[in-house]
XYZ file of C-alpha atoms in Angstrom:
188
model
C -10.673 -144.269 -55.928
C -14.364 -142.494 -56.314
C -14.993 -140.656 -53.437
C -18.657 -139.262 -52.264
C -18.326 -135.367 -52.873
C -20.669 -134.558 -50.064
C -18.735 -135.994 -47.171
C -14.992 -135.904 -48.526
C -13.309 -132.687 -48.302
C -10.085 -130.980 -47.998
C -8.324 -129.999 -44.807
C -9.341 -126.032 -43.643
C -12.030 -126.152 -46.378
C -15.214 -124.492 -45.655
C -16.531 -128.006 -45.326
C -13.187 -128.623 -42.730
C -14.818 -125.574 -40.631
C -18.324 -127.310 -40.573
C -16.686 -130.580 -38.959
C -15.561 -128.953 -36.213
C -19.057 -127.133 -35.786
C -20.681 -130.432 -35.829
C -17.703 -132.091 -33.892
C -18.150 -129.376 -31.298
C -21.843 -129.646 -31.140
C -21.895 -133.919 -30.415
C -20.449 -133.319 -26.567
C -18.851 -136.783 -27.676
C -21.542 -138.502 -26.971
C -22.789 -139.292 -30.279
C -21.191 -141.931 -32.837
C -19.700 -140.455 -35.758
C -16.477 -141.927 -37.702
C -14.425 -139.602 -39.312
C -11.643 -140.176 -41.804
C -7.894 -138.309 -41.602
C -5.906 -139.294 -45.171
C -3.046 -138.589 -46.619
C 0.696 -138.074 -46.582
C 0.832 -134.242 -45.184
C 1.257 -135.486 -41.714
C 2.326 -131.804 -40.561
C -1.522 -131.131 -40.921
C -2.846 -134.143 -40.192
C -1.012 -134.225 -36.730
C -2.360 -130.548 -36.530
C -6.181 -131.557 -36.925
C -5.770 -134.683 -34.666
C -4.622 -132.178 -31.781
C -7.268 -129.769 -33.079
C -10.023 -132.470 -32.162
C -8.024 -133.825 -28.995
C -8.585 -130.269 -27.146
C -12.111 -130.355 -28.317
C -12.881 -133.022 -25.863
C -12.990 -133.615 -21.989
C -10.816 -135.850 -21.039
C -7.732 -137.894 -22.672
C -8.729 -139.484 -26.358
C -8.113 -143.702 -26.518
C -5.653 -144.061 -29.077
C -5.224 -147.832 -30.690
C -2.726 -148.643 -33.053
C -4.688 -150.750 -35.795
C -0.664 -152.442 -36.536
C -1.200 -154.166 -33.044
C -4.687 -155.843 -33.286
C -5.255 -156.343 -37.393
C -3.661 -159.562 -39.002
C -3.550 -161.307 -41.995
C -5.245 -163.811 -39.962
C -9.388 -163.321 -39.757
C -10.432 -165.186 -36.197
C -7.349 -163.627 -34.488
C -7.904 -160.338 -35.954
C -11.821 -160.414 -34.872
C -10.818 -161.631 -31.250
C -8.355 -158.995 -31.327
C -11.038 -156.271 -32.263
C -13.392 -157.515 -29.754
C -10.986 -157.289 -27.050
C -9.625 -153.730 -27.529
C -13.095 -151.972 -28.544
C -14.481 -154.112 -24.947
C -11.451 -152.531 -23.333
C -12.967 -148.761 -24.707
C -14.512 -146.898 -21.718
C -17.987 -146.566 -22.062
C -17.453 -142.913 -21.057
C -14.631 -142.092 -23.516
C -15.140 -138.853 -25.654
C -12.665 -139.892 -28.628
C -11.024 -142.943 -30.377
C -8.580 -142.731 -32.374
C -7.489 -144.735 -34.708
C -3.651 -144.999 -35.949
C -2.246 -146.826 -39.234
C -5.788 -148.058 -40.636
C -4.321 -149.014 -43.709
C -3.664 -151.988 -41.578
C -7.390 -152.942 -42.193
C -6.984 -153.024 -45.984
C -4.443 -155.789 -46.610
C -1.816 -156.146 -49.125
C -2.783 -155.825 -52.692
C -0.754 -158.873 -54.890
C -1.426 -158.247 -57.874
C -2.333 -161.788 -58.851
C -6.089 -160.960 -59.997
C -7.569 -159.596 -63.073
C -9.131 -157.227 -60.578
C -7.931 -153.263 -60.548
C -10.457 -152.769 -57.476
C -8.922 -154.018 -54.297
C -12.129 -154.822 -52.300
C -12.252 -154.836 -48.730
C -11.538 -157.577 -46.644
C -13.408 -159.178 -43.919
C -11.304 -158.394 -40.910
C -12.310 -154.730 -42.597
C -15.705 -154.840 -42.998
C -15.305 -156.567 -39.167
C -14.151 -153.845 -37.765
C -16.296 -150.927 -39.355
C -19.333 -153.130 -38.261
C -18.323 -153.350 -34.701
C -17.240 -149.664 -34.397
C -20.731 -148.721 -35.055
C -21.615 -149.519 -31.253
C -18.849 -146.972 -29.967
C -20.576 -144.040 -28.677
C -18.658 -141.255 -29.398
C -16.547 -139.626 -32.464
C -14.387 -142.237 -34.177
C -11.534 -141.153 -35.959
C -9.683 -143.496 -38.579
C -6.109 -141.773 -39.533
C -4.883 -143.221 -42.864
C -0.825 -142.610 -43.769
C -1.558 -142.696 -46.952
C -4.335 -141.692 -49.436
C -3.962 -144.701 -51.735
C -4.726 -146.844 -48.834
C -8.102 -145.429 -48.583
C -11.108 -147.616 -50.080
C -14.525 -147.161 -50.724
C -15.669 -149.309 -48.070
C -14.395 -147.072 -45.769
C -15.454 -143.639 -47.582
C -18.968 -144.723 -47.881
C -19.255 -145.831 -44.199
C -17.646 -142.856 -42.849
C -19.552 -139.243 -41.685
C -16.602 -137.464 -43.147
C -13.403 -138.026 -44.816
C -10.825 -134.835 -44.555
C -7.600 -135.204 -46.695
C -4.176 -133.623 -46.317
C -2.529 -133.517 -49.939
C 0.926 -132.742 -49.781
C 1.776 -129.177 -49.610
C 1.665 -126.911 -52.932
C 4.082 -124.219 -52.900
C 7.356 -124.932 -53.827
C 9.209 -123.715 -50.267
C 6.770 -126.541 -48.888
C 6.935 -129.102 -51.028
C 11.024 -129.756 -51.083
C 10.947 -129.281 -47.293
C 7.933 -131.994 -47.415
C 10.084 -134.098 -49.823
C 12.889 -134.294 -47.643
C 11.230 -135.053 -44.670
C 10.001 -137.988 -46.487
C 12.875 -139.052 -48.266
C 13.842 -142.701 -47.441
C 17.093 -143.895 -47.869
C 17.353 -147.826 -46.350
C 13.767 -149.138 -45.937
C 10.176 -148.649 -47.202
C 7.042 -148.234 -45.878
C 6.189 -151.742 -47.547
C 2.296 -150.664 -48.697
C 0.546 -151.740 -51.096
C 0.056 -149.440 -54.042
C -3.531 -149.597 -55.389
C -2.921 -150.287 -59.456
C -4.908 -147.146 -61.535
């Protein structure tokens, strides 16, 4: 995945900081989508509840699981009802699971790029008319596409943690024993 340098950064960077500035600064008022990837969930959780006291007012939080299907005209009806359901004075939306957006990649194409599809590109159209900070939370980095990175204001990522105290208390937290996350692994 190529990423744009100038708007993808790493969580508590400098660049982190400068979010929160500019975050600060919108009153939530002001469109602006803003990307939350990768596995560290500790920190991810962190920054979500960072932005959440931020605001005035309780966030709307939509699960992307519950509206995005394989099916297009369902999943476009579906998008149309929940961001109509939005109130127009509402100074967050979040996001959850927007890997949901990307599909399944099957492996049956000479293709290594897994392009967007449309109930994707739907959905970043339409959240254009929201009128405050959006926030897309991605589970997992190698869900994220370039659709999505190019569209959004600023994408923040949470790499797992790097010392090793951190990392085999990350591991285990993580560790699954009977079931899988079933996603899609992007092929390098």
């Amino acid at each position: 995945l190529v990423m744009k340098a100038e708007n993808t950064f790493q969580y508590n960077s400098p660049k982190y900081k400068d979010l929160l500035k500019e975050f600060r600064q919108n009153d939530g008022s002001k469109h602006m989508l803003i990307v939350f990837a990768g596995a560290f969930d500790t920190n991810r959780n962190a920054a979500v509840d960072e932005l959440k006291r931020e605001i005035i007012g309780e966030p709307v939080e939509i699960d992307l699981t519950e509206i995005v299907t394989p099916y297009e005209e369902e999943s476009y009806a579906q998008i149309d009802a929940r961001l109509n359901d939005i109130p127009s004075d509402s100074s967050l939306v979040i996001f959850r699971n927007a890997e949901q957006l990307n599909g399944v990649y099957t492996a049956f194409s000479a293709s290594i790029t897994k392009y967007a599809p449309p109930q994707e590109k739907y959905f970043l159209k339409k959240i254009k008319d929201i009128n405050c900070p959006v926030l897309l939370e991605f589970n997992d980095l190698d869900q994220l596409d370039q659709t999505v990175t190019r569209t959004a204001d600023s994408v923040v990522l949470f790499n797992p943690p790097s010392s090793l105290l951190e990392s085999i208390a990350w591991k285990i937290k993580n560790l699954h024993v009977h079931g899988s996350r079933f996603l899609s692994p992007r092929p390098h």
